[in-house]
Short mmCIF file of C-alpha atoms in Angstrom, two decimals:
data_model
loop_
_atom_site.label_atom_id
_atom_site.label_comp_id
_atom_site.label_asym_id
_atom_site.label_seq_id
_atom_site.Cartn_x
_atom_site.Cartn_y
_atom_site.Cartn_z
CA MET A 1 -67.87 -17.85 -58.46
CA SER A 2 -64.89 -19.65 -56.96
CA GLU A 3 -62.77 -18.07 -54.90
CA THR A 4 -59.29 -16.96 -56.02
CA ALA A 5 -56.35 -17.26 -54.03
CA PRO A 6 -54.99 -14.20 -52.96
CA LEU A 7 -51.69 -13.16 -54.57
CA ALA A 8 -48.23 -13.80 -53.36
CA GLY A 9 -46.20 -10.52 -52.30
CA PRO A 10 -42.83 -10.20 -51.74
CA ALA A 11 -40.87 -12.34 -48.85
CA PRO A 12 -40.13 -10.74 -46.04
CA ALA A 13 -36.81 -9.81 -45.04
CA PRO A 14 -34.99 -11.65 -42.51
CA ALA A 15 -34.48 -10.10 -39.34
CA ALA A 16 -31.50 -8.55 -38.49
CA PRO A 17 -29.48 -10.23 -35.58
CA PRO A 18 -29.67 -8.60 -32.47
CA ARG A 19 -26.90 -6.56 -31.23
CA THR A 20 -25.05 -7.80 -28.73
CA GLY A 21 -24.18 -4.18 -27.68
CA ARG A 22 -20.21 -4.60 -27.87
CA SER A 23 -18.33 -2.51 -30.36
CA PHE A 24 -15.08 -3.58 -31.89
CA GLY A 25 -14.08 -0.29 -33.38
CA ILE A 26 -11.05 0.87 -31.87
CA GLY A 27 -12.76 5.13 -31.00
CA PRO A 28 -13.07 4.24 -27.45
CA SER A 29 -9.87 3.11 -26.45
CA VAL A 30 -8.18 5.98 -27.35
CA GLY A 31 -8.68 7.49 -24.79
CA LEU A 32 -6.47 4.89 -22.43
CA LEU A 33 -3.60 5.62 -24.83
CA PRO A 34 -2.25 7.81 -22.34
CA PHE A 35 -2.90 5.61 -19.55
CA LEU A 36 -0.82 2.74 -21.39
CA ALA A 37 1.95 5.75 -22.29
CA PHE A 38 2.34 6.09 -18.81
CA VAL A 39 2.28 2.73 -17.43
CA GLY A 40 4.78 1.67 -20.28
CA ILE A 41 7.08 4.37 -19.84
CA PHE A 42 7.29 4.70 -15.96
CA LEU A 43 6.67 1.04 -14.78
CA ILE A 44 7.55 -1.48 -17.81
CA VAL A 45 10.70 0.47 -18.98
CA PRO A 46 11.78 0.94 -15.48
CA THR A 47 10.90 -3.04 -14.67
CA VAL A 48 12.39 -4.29 -17.28
CA THR A 49 15.08 -2.34 -17.19
CA VAL A 50 15.79 -3.85 -13.28
CA CYS A 51 15.13 -7.21 -14.48
CA ILE A 52 17.75 -7.69 -17.44
CA GLY A 53 20.87 -5.03 -15.12
CA ALA A 54 20.79 -7.43 -12.11
CA PHE A 55 21.55 -10.85 -14.63
CA GLN A 56 24.26 -8.31 -16.68
CA ALA A 57 27.79 -8.34 -15.96
CA ASP A 58 29.72 -4.69 -15.59
CA GLU A 59 31.53 -5.98 -18.99
CA GLY A 60 28.86 -7.07 -19.95
CA GLY A 61 27.15 -10.03 -20.69
CA PHE A 62 24.50 -12.45 -18.87
CA THR A 63 26.31 -13.53 -15.25
CA LEU A 64 24.00 -14.62 -11.63
CA GLU A 65 27.39 -12.80 -9.78
CA LYS A 66 24.73 -9.91 -8.63
CA ILE A 67 21.84 -12.30 -7.79
CA ARG A 68 24.47 -14.10 -5.55
CA LEU A 69 25.85 -10.87 -3.88
CA LEU A 70 22.40 -10.74 -2.45
CA GLY A 71 23.21 -13.59 0.59
CA GLU A 72 26.22 -11.38 1.56
CA GLU A 73 25.34 -10.46 5.22
CA THR A 74 24.80 -6.05 4.06
CA PRO A 75 22.01 -6.95 2.17
CA LEU A 76 20.25 -9.72 3.93
CA LYS A 77 19.98 -6.96 6.78
CA ALA A 78 19.19 -4.59 4.86
CA LEU A 79 16.13 -7.04 3.65
CA ARG A 80 15.59 -7.91 7.10
CA GLN A 81 15.61 -5.10 8.46
CA SER A 82 12.84 -3.31 5.72
CA LEU A 83 10.60 -6.35 6.59
CA VAL A 84 10.21 -5.28 10.31
CA LEU A 85 10.00 -1.89 9.20
CA SER A 86 7.24 -2.10 7.09
CA PHE A 87 5.62 -5.81 8.98
CA THR A 88 5.76 -3.34 12.30
CA SER A 89 4.24 -0.16 10.80
CA ALA A 90 1.79 -1.90 9.01
CA VAL A 91 0.69 -4.14 11.76
CA VAL A 92 0.34 -1.15 13.77
CA GLY A 93 -1.21 0.86 11.41
CA ALA A 94 -3.69 -1.57 10.60
CA VAL A 95 -4.97 -1.38 14.34
CA LEU A 96 -5.24 1.87 14.61
CA GLY A 97 -6.74 2.83 11.50
CA ALA A 98 -9.27 0.62 11.54
CA LEU A 99 -10.22 1.34 14.72
CA LEU A 100 -10.23 4.98 13.12
CA ALA A 101 -12.45 3.72 10.46
CA TYR A 102 -14.88 3.02 12.80
CA LEU A 103 -15.51 5.53 14.36
CA VAL A 104 -15.72 7.16 11.44
CA VAL A 105 -18.47 4.83 10.24
CA THR A 106 -20.55 5.08 13.68
CA ALA A 107 -20.92 8.93 12.48
CA PRO A 108 -23.70 9.85 9.58
CA PRO A 109 -22.83 9.93 6.20
CA THR A 110 -23.73 13.97 5.80
CA SER A 111 -21.62 14.75 9.53
CA ILE A 112 -18.95 17.53 9.82
CA VAL A 113 -16.57 14.78 11.43
CA ARG A 114 -16.86 11.90 9.36
CA ARG A 115 -16.69 14.11 6.34
CA THR A 116 -13.35 15.99 8.05
CA VAL A 117 -11.76 13.10 9.08
CA THR A 118 -12.33 11.78 5.60
CA ALA A 119 -10.58 14.34 3.19
CA VAL A 120 -8.42 15.20 6.17
CA CYS A 121 -6.96 11.25 5.71
CA GLY A 122 -6.60 11.71 2.51
CA VAL A 123 -4.21 14.20 2.59
CA LEU A 124 -1.99 12.37 5.25
CA ALA A 125 -1.94 9.39 3.10
CA GLN A 126 0.27 11.60 0.43
CA PHE A 127 1.97 13.17 3.29
CA GLY A 128 5.30 12.19 3.17
CA GLY A 129 9.48 12.47 1.41
CA VAL A 130 11.25 15.57 2.75
CA THR A 131 8.23 17.15 4.08
CA LEU A 132 7.06 14.73 6.40
CA ALA A 133 10.79 13.99 7.38
CA PHE A 134 11.79 17.75 7.79
CA ALA A 135 8.04 18.04 10.92
CA TRP A 136 9.28 15.11 12.41
CA MET A 137 12.91 16.43 12.68
CA ALA A 138 11.03 19.90 13.32
CA THR A 139 9.18 18.08 16.20
CA LEU A 140 10.86 16.17 18.25
CA GLY A 141 15.00 15.67 16.82
CA PHE A 142 17.76 18.05 17.39
CA GLY A 143 16.62 21.14 18.90
CA GLY A 144 12.79 19.83 17.50
CA LEU A 145 10.24 21.93 19.64
CA LEU A 146 9.36 19.15 21.98
CA THR A 147 12.81 18.26 22.11
CA ASP A 148 12.78 21.62 23.82
CA LEU A 149 10.05 21.51 25.76
CA LEU A 150 10.43 18.73 27.30
CA ALA A 151 14.11 19.47 28.20
CA THR A 152 12.74 22.91 29.73
CA TYR A 153 9.55 20.97 32.07
CA VAL A 154 10.84 17.48 32.58
CA GLY A 155 14.31 17.67 32.46
CA GLY A 156 15.26 15.83 29.29
CA ASP A 157 18.60 16.50 26.87
CA PRO A 158 18.16 19.50 25.50
CA ASN A 159 19.96 18.54 22.54
CA GLY A 160 17.62 15.38 21.96
CA SER A 161 18.68 12.34 21.42
CA SER A 162 19.71 10.15 17.93
CA TRP A 163 16.03 7.35 18.34
CA LEU A 164 14.15 10.00 15.39
CA TYR A 165 17.18 8.64 13.03
CA GLU A 166 16.69 5.22 13.11
CA MET A 167 15.40 1.77 12.87
CA PRO A 168 12.52 2.98 16.22
CA GLY A 169 12.64 7.21 14.50
CA LEU A 170 11.61 5.11 10.81
CA VAL A 171 8.83 2.84 12.59
CA LEU A 172 6.63 5.94 13.85
CA VAL A 173 7.08 8.35 10.87
CA TYR A 174 6.15 5.37 8.55
CA THR A 175 3.32 4.79 11.06
CA TYR A 176 1.92 8.66 10.51
CA PHE A 177 0.89 7.98 7.38
CA GLN A 178 -0.12 4.40 7.21
CA ILE A 179 -2.74 4.82 9.62
CA PRO A 180 -4.62 7.92 7.33
CA LEU A 181 -3.79 4.85 4.50
CA MET A 182 -5.40 2.56 6.23
CA VAL A 183 -8.34 4.51 7.19
CA ILE A 184 -9.25 4.78 3.58
CA VAL A 185 -8.84 1.51 1.98
CA PHE A 186 -11.09 -0.29 5.20
CA LEU A 187 -14.00 2.46 5.49
CA PRO A 188 -15.54 0.88 2.34
CA ALA A 189 -15.36 -2.79 3.75
CA LEU A 190 -17.05 -1.43 6.71
CA GLU A 191 -19.17 0.54 4.91
CA GLY A 192 -20.63 -2.42 3.15
CA LEU A 193 -21.28 -4.24 6.83
CA ARG A 194 -25.45 -4.10 6.08
CA PRO A 195 -27.61 -3.29 8.65
CA GLN A 196 -30.07 -5.79 8.63
CA TRP A 197 -27.10 -8.81 9.37
CA ARG A 198 -26.28 -7.06 12.60
CA GLU A 199 -30.48 -7.14 13.14
CA ALA A 200 -30.90 -10.80 12.23
CA ALA A 201 -28.26 -11.64 14.87
CA VAL A 202 -29.75 -9.45 17.61
CA ASN A 203 -33.11 -11.05 16.48
CA LEU A 204 -31.93 -14.81 16.68
CA GLY A 205 -30.31 -13.83 20.80
CA ALA A 206 -26.85 -13.42 19.57
CA THR A 207 -24.24 -9.90 22.61
CA THR A 208 -22.68 -7.03 20.48
CA TRP A 209 -19.43 -9.45 21.07
CA GLN A 210 -20.92 -12.56 19.34
CA TYR A 211 -21.73 -10.35 16.57
CA TRP A 212 -18.77 -9.52 16.03
CA THR A 213 -16.78 -12.29 16.22
CA GLN A 214 -18.78 -14.55 14.49
CA VAL A 215 -20.50 -12.77 11.90
CA ALA A 216 -18.78 -9.10 11.33
CA PHE A 217 -15.34 -10.33 12.33
CA PRO A 218 -15.26 -13.04 9.35
CA LEU A 219 -16.56 -10.58 7.22
CA LEU A 220 -14.14 -8.40 7.60
CA ARG A 221 -10.87 -10.43 7.75
CA PRO A 222 -10.33 -10.74 4.16
CA ALA A 223 -10.34 -6.49 3.87
CA PHE A 224 -8.52 -6.53 6.67
CA LEU A 225 -5.62 -8.32 5.57
CA GLY A 226 -5.79 -7.20 2.35
CA SER A 227 -5.54 -3.54 3.79
CA ALA A 228 -2.76 -4.19 6.08
CA LEU A 229 -1.23 -6.15 2.79
CA LEU A 230 -0.93 -2.51 1.23
CA LEU A 231 0.04 -1.01 3.91
CA PHE A 232 3.43 -3.16 4.47
CA ALA A 233 3.70 -2.91 -0.08
CA ASN A 234 3.33 1.00 0.70
CA ALA A 235 6.38 0.23 3.42
CA PHE A 236 7.71 -1.58 2.12
CA ALA A 237 8.87 0.52 -1.22
CA ALA A 238 8.62 3.57 0.44
CA TYR A 239 12.75 6.12 -0.05
CA ALA A 240 11.99 9.59 0.01
CA THR A 241 11.45 10.05 3.96
CA ALA A 242 13.51 7.13 5.01
CA ALA A 243 16.77 9.05 2.48
CA ALA A 244 16.07 12.07 4.86
CA LEU A 245 16.21 11.33 7.99
CA VAL A 246 19.06 8.53 6.89
CA SER A 247 21.78 10.37 5.51
CA GLN A 248 24.93 7.77 6.43
CA GLY A 249 24.46 3.82 6.87
CA ALA A 250 21.98 1.73 4.79
CA PRO A 251 19.56 0.28 7.52
CA ILE A 252 17.01 -0.92 4.79
CA THR A 253 17.06 -1.72 0.96
CA PRO A 254 16.00 1.20 -0.73
CA LEU A 255 18.78 3.40 1.20
CA LEU A 256 21.73 0.16 0.01
CA ILE A 257 20.33 0.58 -3.89
CA ARG A 258 21.21 4.69 -3.02
CA ASN A 259 24.63 3.75 -1.39
CA SER A 260 24.75 1.64 -4.50
CA LEU A 261 24.52 3.99 -7.18
CA THR A 262 25.98 7.18 -5.65
CA SER A 263 29.07 5.48 -3.61
CA GLU A 264 32.37 7.21 -4.58
CA ILE A 265 34.17 4.34 -2.19
CA VAL A 266 33.04 2.12 -4.26
CA LEU A 267 32.78 2.06 -7.70
CA GLY A 268 30.49 0.09 -10.11
CA GLN A 269 27.66 -1.07 -8.89
CA ALA A 270 24.59 0.06 -10.73
CA ASN A 271 24.49 -3.95 -12.00
CA PHE A 272 24.46 -4.56 -7.73
CA ALA A 273 21.16 -1.86 -7.74
CA TYR A 274 19.38 -3.24 -10.46
CA ALA A 275 20.26 -6.95 -8.23
CA LEU A 276 18.93 -5.50 -4.96
CA ALA A 277 15.71 -3.10 -7.43
CA LEU A 278 14.66 -7.01 -8.81
CA GLU A 279 14.90 -8.02 -5.24
CA MET A 280 11.79 -5.74 -4.30
CA ILE A 281 9.76 -6.15 -7.10
CA VAL A 282 9.52 -10.29 -6.04
CA VAL A 283 8.53 -9.25 -2.79
CA VAL A 284 6.17 -6.53 -3.79
CA ALA A 285 4.65 -9.05 -6.37
CA LEU A 286 4.34 -11.25 -3.50
CA VAL A 287 2.11 -8.88 -1.48
CA MET A 288 0.25 -7.34 -4.19
CA GLY A 289 -0.77 -10.82 -5.58
CA LEU A 290 -2.15 -11.53 -1.89
CA TYR A 291 -3.62 -9.03 -1.62
CA ALA A 292 -5.58 -9.23 -5.05
CA TRP A 293 -6.91 -12.59 -3.93
CA LEU A 294 -8.30 -11.37 -0.64
CA LEU A 295 -9.48 -8.20 -2.67
CA LYS A 296 -11.43 -11.04 -5.05
CA ARG A 297 -12.83 -12.49 -2.27
CA THR A 298 -14.09 -9.72 -0.35
CA SER A 299 -15.91 -9.02 -3.60
CA ARG A 300 -18.52 -11.00 -3.03
CA TRP A 301 -19.70 -9.45 -0.40
CA LEU A 302 -19.51 -5.42 -0.34
#
């Protein structure tokens, strides 16, 4: 009796292609709609309006007149003062904030001091505007608390002086919220320094100074410069604090924009205000572009 081959059954179904985990549905994207609407209304639309208005004449139509006005003495002086104010407060805030961040990171993560300083910095970094200006005027302004104490015990002018309402006062007040902001943005970079790197340097015979100058500082340099650029942009775009301190004149560009929009002497300066705002947008865009590049370099080792 010969063997017979078994009957062939139905061919197996082809295996389903493996899932890539990428979904093309619109369901997960619905949650982004409020954020996109917020960005569109408060960022994209004002930016487009400023860009169009800067090149528009008072009677309508395209013109470069408002852009050419940016080269006159008053806008150039305001821009120069804004750059000096932003650079000075950013440098002072970056250096002092980095030192404070280093003191914070040396404490244990669960310590009360570290958590308290971090929480206070988070609050003070957002403490600005009219409230901050009033606090400084009540302290060092005309008839302020510290002004009266200095007049009583040191013999100063009981009426105080006007330096708080000028560029030195703006630098001091801006530095007040720049330092805690530096602590917040620079603290992750310090936390990213691995203890193994210092142990390896010590095992190779490096001193503490050599470790910081040849290992830690080169690694922290992009993060430090990026944080300083963020502080520069933050100070360059600040308005409310300076507007509350300086009621007359326009020493910086944001206040010159205010005067161009609200002046009762020279009317029809709205498009010139757009040109000034476009100038600020260009400066902030350049600074933030450089900040993004430095942040990309820092993310390689964080």
